[in-house]
Structure formats: C-alpha cells, structure tokens
PDB file of C-alpha atoms and ligand atoms in Angstrom:
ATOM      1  CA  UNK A   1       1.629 -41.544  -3.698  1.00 93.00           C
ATOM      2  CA  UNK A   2       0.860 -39.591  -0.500  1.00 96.00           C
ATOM      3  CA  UNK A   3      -1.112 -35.851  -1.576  1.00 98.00           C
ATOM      4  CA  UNK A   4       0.124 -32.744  -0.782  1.00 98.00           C
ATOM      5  CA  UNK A   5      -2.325 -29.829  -0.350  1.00 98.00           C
ATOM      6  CA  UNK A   6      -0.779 -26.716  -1.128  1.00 98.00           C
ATOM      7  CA  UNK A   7      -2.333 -23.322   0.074  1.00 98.00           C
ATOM      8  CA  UNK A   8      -1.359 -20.226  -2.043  1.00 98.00           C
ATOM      9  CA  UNK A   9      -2.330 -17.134   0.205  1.00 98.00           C
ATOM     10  CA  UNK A  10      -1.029 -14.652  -2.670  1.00 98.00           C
ATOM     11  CA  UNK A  11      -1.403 -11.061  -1.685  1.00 98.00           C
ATOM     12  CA  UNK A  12      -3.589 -11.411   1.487  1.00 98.00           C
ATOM     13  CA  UNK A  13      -3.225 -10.809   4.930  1.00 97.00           C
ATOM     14  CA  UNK A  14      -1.162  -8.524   7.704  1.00 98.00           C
ATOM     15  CA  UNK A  15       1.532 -10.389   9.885  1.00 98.00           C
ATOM     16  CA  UNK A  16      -0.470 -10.941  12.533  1.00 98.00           C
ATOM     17  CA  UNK A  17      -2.695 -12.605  10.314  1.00 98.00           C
ATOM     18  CA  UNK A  18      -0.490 -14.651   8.842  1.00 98.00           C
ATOM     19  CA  UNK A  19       1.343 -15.580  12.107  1.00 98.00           C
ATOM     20  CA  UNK A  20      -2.325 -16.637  13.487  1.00 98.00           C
ATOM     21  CA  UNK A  21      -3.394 -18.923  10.046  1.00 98.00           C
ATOM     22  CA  UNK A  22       0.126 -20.364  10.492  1.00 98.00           C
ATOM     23  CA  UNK A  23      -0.815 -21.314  14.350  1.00 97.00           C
ATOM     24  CA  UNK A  24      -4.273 -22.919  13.111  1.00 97.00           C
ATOM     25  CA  UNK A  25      -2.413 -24.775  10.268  1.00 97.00           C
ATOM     26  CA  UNK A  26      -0.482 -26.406  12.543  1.00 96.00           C
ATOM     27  CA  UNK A  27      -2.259 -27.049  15.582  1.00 95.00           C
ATOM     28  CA  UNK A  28      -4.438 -28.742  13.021  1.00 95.00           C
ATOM     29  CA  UNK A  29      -1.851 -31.092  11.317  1.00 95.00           C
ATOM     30  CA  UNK A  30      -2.044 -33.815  13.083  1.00 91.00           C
ATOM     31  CA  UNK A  31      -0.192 -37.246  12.487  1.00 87.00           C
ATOM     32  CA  UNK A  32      -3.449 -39.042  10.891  1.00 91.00           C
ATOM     33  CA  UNK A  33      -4.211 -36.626   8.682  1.00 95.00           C
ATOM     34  CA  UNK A  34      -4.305 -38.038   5.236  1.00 97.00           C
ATOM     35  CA  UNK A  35      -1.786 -35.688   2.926  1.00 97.00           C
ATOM     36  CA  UNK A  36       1.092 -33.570   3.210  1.00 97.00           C
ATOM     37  CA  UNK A  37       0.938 -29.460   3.966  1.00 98.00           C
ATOM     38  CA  UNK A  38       2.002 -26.341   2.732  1.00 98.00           C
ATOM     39  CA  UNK A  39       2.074 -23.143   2.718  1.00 98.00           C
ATOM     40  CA  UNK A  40       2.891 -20.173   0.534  1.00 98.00           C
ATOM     41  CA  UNK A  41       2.721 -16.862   2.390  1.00 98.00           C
ATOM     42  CA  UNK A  42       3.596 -13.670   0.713  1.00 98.00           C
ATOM     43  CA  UNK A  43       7.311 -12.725   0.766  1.00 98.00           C
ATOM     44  CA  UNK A  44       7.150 -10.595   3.898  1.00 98.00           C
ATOM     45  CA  UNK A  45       5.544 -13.262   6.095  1.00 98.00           C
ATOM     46  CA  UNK A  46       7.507 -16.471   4.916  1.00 98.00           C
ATOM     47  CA  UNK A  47      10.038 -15.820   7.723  1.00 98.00           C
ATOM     48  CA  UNK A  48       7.561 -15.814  10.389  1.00 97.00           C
ATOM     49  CA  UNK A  49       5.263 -18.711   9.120  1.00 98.00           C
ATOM     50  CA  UNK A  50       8.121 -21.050   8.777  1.00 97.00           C
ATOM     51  CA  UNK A  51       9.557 -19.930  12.272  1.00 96.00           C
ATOM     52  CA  UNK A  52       6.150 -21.210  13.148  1.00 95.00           C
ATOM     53  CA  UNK A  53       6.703 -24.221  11.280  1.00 95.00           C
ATOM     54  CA  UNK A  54      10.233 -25.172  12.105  1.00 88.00           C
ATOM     55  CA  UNK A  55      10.306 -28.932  13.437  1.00 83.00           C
ATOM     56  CA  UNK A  56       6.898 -29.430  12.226  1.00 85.00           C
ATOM     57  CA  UNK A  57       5.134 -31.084   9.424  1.00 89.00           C
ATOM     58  CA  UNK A  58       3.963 -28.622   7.197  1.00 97.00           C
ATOM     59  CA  UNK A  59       6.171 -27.214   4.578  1.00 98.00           C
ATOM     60  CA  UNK A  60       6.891 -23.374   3.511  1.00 98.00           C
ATOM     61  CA  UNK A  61       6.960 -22.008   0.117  1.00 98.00           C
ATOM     62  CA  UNK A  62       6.932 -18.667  -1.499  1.00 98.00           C
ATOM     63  CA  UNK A  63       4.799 -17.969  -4.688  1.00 98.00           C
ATOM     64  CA  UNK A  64       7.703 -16.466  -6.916  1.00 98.00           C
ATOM     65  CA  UNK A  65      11.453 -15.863  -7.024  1.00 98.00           C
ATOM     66  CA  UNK A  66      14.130 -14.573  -9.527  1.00 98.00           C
ATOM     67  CA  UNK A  67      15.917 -16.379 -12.010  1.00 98.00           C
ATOM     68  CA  UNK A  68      19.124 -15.022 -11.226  1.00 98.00           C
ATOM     69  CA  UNK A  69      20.778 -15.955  -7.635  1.00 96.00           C
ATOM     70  CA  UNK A  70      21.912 -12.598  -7.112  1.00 96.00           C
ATOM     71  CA  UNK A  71      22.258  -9.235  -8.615  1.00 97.00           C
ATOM     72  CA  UNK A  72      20.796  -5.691  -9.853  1.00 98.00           C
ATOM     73  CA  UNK A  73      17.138  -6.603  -9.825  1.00 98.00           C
ATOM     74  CA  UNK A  74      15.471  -4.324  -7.943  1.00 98.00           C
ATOM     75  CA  UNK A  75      12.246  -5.749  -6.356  1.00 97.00           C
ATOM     76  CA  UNK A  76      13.159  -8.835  -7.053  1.00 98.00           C
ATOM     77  CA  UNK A  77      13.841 -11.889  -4.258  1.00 98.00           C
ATOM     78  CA  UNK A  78      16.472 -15.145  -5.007  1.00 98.00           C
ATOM     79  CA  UNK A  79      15.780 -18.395  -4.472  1.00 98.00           C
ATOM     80  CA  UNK A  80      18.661 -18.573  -2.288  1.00 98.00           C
ATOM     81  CA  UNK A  81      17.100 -15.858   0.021  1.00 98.00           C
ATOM     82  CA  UNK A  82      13.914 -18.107   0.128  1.00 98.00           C
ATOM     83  CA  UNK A  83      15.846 -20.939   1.128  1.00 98.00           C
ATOM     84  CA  UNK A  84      17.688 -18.731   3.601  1.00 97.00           C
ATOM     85  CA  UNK A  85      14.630 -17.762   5.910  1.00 97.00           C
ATOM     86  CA  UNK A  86      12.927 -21.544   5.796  1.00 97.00           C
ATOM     87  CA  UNK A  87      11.250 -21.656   2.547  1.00 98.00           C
ATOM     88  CA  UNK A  88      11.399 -25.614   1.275  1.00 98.00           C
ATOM     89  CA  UNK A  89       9.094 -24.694  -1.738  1.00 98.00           C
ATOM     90  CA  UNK A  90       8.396 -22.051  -4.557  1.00 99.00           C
ATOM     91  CA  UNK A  91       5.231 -21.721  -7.156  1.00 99.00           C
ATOM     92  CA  UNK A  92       6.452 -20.856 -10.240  1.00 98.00           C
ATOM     93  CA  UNK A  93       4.744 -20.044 -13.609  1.00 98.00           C
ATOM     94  CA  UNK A  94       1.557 -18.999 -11.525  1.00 98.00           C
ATOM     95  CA  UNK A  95      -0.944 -18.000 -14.216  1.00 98.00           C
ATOM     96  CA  UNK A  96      -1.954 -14.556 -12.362  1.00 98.00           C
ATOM     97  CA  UNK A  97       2.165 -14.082 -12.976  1.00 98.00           C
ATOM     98  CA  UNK A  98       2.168 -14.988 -16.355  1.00 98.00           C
ATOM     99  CA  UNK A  99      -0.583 -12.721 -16.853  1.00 97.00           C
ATOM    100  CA  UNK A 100       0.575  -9.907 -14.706  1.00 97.00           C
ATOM    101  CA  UNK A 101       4.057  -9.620 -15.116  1.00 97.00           C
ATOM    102  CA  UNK A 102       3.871 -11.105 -18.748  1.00 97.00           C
ATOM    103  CA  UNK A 103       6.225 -14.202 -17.754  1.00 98.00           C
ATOM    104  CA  UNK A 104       6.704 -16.633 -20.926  1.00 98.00           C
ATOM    105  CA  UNK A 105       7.459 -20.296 -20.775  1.00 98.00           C
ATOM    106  CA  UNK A 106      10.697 -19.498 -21.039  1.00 98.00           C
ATOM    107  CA  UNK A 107      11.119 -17.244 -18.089  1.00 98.00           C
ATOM    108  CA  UNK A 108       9.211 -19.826 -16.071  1.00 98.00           C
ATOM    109  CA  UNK A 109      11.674 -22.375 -16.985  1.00 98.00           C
ATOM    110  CA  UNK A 110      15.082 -20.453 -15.830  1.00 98.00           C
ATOM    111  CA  UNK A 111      13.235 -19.831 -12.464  1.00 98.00           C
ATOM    112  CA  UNK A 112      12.332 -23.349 -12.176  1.00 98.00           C
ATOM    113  CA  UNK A 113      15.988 -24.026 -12.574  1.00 98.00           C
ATOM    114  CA  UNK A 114      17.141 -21.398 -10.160  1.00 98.00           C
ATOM    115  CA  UNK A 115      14.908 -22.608  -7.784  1.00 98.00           C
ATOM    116  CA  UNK A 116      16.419 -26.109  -8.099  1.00 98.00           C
ATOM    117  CA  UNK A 117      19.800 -24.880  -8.259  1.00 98.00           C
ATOM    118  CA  UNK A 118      18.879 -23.608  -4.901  1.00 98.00           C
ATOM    119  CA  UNK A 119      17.118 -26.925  -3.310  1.00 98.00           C
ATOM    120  CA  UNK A 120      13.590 -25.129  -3.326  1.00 98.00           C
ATOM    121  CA  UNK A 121      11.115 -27.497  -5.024  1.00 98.00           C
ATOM    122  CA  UNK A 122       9.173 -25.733  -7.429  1.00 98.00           C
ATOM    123  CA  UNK A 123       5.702 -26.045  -7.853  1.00 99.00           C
ATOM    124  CA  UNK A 124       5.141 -25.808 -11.541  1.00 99.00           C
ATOM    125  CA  UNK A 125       1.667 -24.122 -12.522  1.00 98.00           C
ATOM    126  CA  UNK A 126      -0.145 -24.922 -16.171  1.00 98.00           C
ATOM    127  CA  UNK A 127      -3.654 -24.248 -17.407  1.00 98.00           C
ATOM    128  CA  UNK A 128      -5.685 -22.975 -20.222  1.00 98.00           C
ATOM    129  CA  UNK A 129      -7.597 -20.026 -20.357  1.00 97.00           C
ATOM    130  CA  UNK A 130     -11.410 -20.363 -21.139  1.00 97.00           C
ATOM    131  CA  UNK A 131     -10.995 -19.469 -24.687  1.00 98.00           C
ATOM    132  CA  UNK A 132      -8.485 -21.816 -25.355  1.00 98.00           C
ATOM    133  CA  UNK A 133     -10.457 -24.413 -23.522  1.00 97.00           C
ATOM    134  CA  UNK A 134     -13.722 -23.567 -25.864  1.00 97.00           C
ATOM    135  CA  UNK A 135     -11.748 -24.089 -28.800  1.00 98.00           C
ATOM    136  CA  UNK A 136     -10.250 -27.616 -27.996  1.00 97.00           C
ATOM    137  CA  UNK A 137      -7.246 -26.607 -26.990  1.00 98.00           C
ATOM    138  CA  UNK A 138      -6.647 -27.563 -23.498  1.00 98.00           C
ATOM    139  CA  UNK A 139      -4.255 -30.873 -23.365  1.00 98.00           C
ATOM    140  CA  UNK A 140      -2.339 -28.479 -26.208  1.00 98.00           C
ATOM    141  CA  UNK A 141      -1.407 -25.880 -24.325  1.00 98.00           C
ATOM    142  CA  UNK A 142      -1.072 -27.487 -21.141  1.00 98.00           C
ATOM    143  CA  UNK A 143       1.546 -30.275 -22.748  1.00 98.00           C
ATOM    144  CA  UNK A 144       3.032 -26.616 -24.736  1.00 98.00           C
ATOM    145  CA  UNK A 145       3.454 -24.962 -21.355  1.00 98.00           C
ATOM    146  CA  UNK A 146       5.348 -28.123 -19.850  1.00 98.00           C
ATOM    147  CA  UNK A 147       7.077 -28.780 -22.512  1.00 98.00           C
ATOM    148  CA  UNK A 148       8.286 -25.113 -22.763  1.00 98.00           C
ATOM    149  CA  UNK A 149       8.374 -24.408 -18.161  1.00 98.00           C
ATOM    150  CA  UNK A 150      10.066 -27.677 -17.794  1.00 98.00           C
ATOM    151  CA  UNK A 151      13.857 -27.817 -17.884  1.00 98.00           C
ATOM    152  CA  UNK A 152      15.268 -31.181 -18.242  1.00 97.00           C
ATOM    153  CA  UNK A 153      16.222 -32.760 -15.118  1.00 95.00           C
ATOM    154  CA  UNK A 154      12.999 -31.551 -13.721  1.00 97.00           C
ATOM    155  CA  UNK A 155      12.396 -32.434 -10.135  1.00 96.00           C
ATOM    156  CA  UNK A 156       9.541 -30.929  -8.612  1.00 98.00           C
ATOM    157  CA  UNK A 157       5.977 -30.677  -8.531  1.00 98.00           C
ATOM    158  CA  UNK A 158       3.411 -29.820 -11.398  1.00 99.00           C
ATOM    159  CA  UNK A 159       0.075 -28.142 -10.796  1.00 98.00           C
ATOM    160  CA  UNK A 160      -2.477 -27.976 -13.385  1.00 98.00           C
ATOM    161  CA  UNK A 161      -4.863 -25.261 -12.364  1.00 98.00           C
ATOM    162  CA  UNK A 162      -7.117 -23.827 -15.438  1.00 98.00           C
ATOM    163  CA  UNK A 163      -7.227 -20.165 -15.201  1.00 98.00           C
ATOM    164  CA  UNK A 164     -11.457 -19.880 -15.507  1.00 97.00           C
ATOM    165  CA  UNK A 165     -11.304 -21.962 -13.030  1.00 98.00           C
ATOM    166  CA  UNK A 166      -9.327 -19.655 -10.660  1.00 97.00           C
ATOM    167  CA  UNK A 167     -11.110 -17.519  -7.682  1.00 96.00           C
ATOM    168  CA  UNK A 168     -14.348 -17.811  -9.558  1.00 97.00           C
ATOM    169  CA  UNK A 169     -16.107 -21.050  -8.135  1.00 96.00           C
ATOM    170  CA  UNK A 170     -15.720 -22.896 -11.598  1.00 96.00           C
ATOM    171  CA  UNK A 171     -14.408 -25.980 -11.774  1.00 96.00           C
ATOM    172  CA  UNK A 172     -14.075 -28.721 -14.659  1.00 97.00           C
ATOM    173  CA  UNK A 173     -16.114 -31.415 -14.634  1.00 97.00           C
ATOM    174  CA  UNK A 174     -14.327 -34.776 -13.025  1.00 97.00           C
ATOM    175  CA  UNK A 175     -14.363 -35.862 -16.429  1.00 98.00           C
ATOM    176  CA  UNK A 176     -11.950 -33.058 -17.930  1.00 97.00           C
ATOM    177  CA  UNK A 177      -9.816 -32.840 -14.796  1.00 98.00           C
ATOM    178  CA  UNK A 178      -9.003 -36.679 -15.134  1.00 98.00           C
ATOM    179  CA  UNK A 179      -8.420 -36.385 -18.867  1.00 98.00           C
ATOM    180  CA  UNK A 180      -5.888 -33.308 -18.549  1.00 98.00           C
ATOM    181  CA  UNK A 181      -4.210 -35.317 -15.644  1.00 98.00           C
ATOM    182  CA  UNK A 182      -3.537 -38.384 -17.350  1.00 98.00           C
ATOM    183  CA  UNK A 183      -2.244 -36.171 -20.460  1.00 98.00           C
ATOM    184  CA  UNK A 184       0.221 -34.391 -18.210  1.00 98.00           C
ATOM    185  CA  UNK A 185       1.260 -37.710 -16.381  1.00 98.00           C
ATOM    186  CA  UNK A 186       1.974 -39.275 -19.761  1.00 98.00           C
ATOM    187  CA  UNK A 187       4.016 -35.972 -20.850  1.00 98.00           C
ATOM    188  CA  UNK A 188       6.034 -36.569 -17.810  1.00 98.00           C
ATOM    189  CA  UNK A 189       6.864 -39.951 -18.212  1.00 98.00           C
ATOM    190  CA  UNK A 190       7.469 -39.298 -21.580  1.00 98.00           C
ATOM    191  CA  UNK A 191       9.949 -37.096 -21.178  1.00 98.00           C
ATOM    192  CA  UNK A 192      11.280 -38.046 -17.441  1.00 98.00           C
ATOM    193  CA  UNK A 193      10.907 -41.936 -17.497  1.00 97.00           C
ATOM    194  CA  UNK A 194      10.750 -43.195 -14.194  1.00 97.00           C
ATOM    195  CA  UNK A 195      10.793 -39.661 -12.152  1.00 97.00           C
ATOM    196  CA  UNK A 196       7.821 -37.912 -14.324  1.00 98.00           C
ATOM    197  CA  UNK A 197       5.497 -41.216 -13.022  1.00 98.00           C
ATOM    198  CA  UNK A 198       6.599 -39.938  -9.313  1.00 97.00           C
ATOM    199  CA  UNK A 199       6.402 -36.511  -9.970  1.00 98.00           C
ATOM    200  CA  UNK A 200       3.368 -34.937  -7.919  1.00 98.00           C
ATOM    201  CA  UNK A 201       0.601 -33.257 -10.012  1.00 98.00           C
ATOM    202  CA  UNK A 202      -1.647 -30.653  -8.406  1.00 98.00           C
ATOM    203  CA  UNK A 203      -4.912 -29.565  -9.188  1.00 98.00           C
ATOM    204  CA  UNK A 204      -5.940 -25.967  -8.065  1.00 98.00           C
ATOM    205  CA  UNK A 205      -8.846 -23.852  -9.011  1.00 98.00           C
ATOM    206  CA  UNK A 206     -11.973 -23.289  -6.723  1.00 97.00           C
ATOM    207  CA  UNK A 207     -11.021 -26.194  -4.662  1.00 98.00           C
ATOM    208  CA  UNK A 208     -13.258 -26.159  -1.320  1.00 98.00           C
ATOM    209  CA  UNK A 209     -14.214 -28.695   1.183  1.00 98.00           C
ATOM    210  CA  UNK A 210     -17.458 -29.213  -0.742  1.00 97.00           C
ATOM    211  CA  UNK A 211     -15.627 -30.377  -4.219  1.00 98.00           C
ATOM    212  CA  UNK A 212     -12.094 -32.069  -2.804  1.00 98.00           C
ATOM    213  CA  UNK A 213     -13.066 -35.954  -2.082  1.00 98.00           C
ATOM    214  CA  UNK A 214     -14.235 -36.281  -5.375  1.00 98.00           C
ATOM    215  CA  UNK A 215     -11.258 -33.949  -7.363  1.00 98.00           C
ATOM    216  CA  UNK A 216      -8.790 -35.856  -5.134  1.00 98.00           C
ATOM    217  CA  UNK A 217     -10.073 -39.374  -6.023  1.00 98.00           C
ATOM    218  CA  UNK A 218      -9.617 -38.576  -9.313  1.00 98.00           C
ATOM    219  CA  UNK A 219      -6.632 -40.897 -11.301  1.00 97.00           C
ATOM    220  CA  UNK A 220      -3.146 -38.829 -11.949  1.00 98.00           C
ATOM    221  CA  UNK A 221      -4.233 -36.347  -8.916  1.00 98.00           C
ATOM    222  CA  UNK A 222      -1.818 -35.972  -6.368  1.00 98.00           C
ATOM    223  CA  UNK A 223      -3.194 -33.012  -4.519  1.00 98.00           C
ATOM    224  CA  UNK A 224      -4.441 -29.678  -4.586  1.00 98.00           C
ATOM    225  CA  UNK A 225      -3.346 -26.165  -4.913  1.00 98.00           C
ATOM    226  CA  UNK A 226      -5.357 -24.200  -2.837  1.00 98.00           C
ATOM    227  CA  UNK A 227      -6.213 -20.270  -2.757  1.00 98.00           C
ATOM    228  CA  UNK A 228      -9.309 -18.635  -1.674  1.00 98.00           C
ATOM    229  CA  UNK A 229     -10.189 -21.791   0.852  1.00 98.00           C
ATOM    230  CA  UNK A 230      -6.569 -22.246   2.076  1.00 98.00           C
ATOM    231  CA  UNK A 231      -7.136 -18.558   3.984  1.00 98.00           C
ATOM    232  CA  UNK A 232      -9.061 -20.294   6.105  1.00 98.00           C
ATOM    233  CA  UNK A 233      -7.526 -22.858   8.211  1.00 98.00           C
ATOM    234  CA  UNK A 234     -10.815 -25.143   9.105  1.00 98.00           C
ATOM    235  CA  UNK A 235     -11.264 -25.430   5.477  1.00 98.00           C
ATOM    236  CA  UNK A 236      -7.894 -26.089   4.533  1.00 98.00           C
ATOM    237  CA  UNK A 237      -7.394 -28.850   6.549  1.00 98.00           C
ATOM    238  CA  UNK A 238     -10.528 -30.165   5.919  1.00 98.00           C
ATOM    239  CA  UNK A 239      -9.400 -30.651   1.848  1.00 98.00           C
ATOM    240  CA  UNK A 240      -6.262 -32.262   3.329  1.00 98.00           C
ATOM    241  CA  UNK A 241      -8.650 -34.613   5.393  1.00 98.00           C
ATOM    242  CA  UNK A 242     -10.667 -35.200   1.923  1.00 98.00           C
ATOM    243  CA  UNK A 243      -7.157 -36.696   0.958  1.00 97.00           C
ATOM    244  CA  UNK A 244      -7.335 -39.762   2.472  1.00 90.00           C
TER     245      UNK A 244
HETATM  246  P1  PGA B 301      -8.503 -20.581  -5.895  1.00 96.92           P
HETATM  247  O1  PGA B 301      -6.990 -20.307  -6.374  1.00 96.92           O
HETATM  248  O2  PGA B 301      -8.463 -21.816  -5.021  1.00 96.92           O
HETATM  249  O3  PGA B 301      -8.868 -19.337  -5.100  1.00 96.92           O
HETATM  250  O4  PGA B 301      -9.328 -20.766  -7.111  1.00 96.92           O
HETATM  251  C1  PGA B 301      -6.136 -21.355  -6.723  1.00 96.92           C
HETATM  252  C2  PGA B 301      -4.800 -20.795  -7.191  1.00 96.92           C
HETATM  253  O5  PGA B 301      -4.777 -19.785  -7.891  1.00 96.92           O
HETATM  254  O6  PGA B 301      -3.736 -21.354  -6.853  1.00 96.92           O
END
C-alpha cells in the first residue's frame, strides 16, 4: 500500500512559521515522490496551512479534538470545527495526551468515533512505555490499547509509536519494530477482516532521514509519524523520499 508520512508539529511554531513550513512542504511534494503527506499543525495554524494546501497533495490534520460535536467544553475544539477550516485528519490517543491530560482508552475511543462521525480520519496512536517494554510487555499493551481506542467499525489509520522512543533519538531495533507491526496487523485483521489488512499502520518515534529507508522497509509498515524532523521541511520530505 502507498506510505503516508505524517508530521506532528505539536506545540511549535508562530504563524508565520507555520505558513512558511507549509510553503516548503509543498513546493517540495512533487508528483514522484514516493508516499503520501501530512500535516498536523497546532489548532491555531490549521486554517492557514490547509489554505496553503487547498488543491494540493498534502493532507491537513489536527493533533486532538473533542468527543462531543458541540457543547459546554470550554477549551475544547469539535471535530466538526476541524473539518470546517480544511482539516482531512486528526491524531488521537497521542501518548504525550494520554499522559498529559490523563486520556484512557476509553476516552480515546469516543474521540476516534467523533472524529469519524465527522469524516476526519483519525490517526490512532499506541505504544509502550520503557518499563512496560523491559518487562515483556509490549505486544500486550499495544494489542490492550487497540483493543480498548478502537471502536468497531474502525476506519482510519493506526500509529504505533513507543513512548521511549519519542523526542529522545531512541528507536527499537528493526527487529522489535517488525515484530510489534505484524502483532498489530494481525489484531486488525482479527478484528476488522478485510479492512484491518488495509488499514495504514504508522511508525513514529525519532524517525529522521538517517533511520527511515530501513524503518520503512520494514513488513506491516505503512509510514511514519513524524515530530522533531517533520519541523523541518528538507528533512521531512526526505523520509517521504525514503518511502519509495
Ligand atoms: P519524534 O515524535 O519524531 O520527535 O520522536 C514523534 C511523535 O511524537 O509523533
């Protein structure tokens, strides 16, 4: 299936810098280029990256939304407003939210729904945390968290990015990225048929120009989602070009 290289910019950059990566990002997609793009600007900038985007070929996502489609939740952003101002995708389940704003499985799953309900694709994040990894619990928790972020009906896009891995220049050996890749493939057909052996699945964490032929070659990977090197636009697009 074709890759998609997803850049998460999380909580980084002014307008004008978002407005300029946006420019780079798609003066640089060119037709040969080996994988699909997007990317997920913070809230305030999604309206002017995807006016930068409209009629082109890279996507726009945001990194969160609500469960609810509308109401008393101060702070708080719908999927329909995402869709609204040219978002196509939203992360969801993010381990720096699950860990910062204390979201379960559960809350993960009703805004995976919302988002569908809305016609965002959701980009569904798993991963264990470096303890849980020591102690030979990885493919656990990661088939837990799907089983648990999932709702049925699921169609979307799964990301398996192990939290020691994040931001820190860590990544798993090709070995253990494979092996969690084929165990969340087989969850998903498992429990999808047909749809979970088409569904996309990500890997993020410390994924640079340097590390992405050989992550992206791997069996069961469909991609990457990208942080730290998706703020800059040479080596963003040179991941995507490790895609082919
Ligand atoms: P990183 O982040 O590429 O900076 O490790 C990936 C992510 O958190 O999505």
């Amino acid at each position: 299936m074709r890759p998609l290289i997803a850049g998460n910019w999380k909580m980084h950059g002014t307008l004008r810098e978002a407005g300029a990566l946006a420019e780079a990002v798609r003066a640089g997609a060119t037709a040969g280029l080996p994988a699909d793009l997007l990317v997920c600007p913070p809230f305030p900038h999604i309206h002017i990256v995807a006016a930068a985007m409209l009629g082109q070929t890279v996507a726009v996502g945001a990194q969160d939304c609500h469960a609810a489609g509308k109401g008393a939740h101060t702070g708080d952003v719908s999927a329909a407003m995402l869709r609204d101002i040219g978002a196509t995708h939203v992360i969801l389940g993010h381990s720096e939210r699950r860990a910062d704003h204390g979201e379960t499985d559960a809350a993960v799953r009703a805004k995976v729904e919302a988002a569908l309900a809305a016609g965002l694709v959701p980009v569904v994040c798993v991963g264990e945390t470096e303890a849980q990894r020591l102690a030979g619990e990885a493919e656990a928790v990661v088939e837990g968290q799907l089983a648990g972020s999932l709702p049925d009906g699921f169609a979307g896009i799964v990301a398996y990015e192990p939290v020691w891995a994040i931001g820190t220049g860590r990544t798993p050996t090709e070995d253990d990225i494979a092996a969690i890749h084929g165990t969340i493939r087989a969850a998903l057909v498992a429990r999808f048929g047909p749809a979970g052996q088409a569904t996309r699945i990500l890997y993020g964490g410390s994924m640079k120009p340097g590390n992405a032929k050989a992550i992206l070659a791997l069996a069961h990977v469909d991609g990457g989602l990208v942080g730290g090197a998706s703020l800059v636009a040479a080596d963003f697009l040179a991941i995507a070009a490790a895609a082919g």
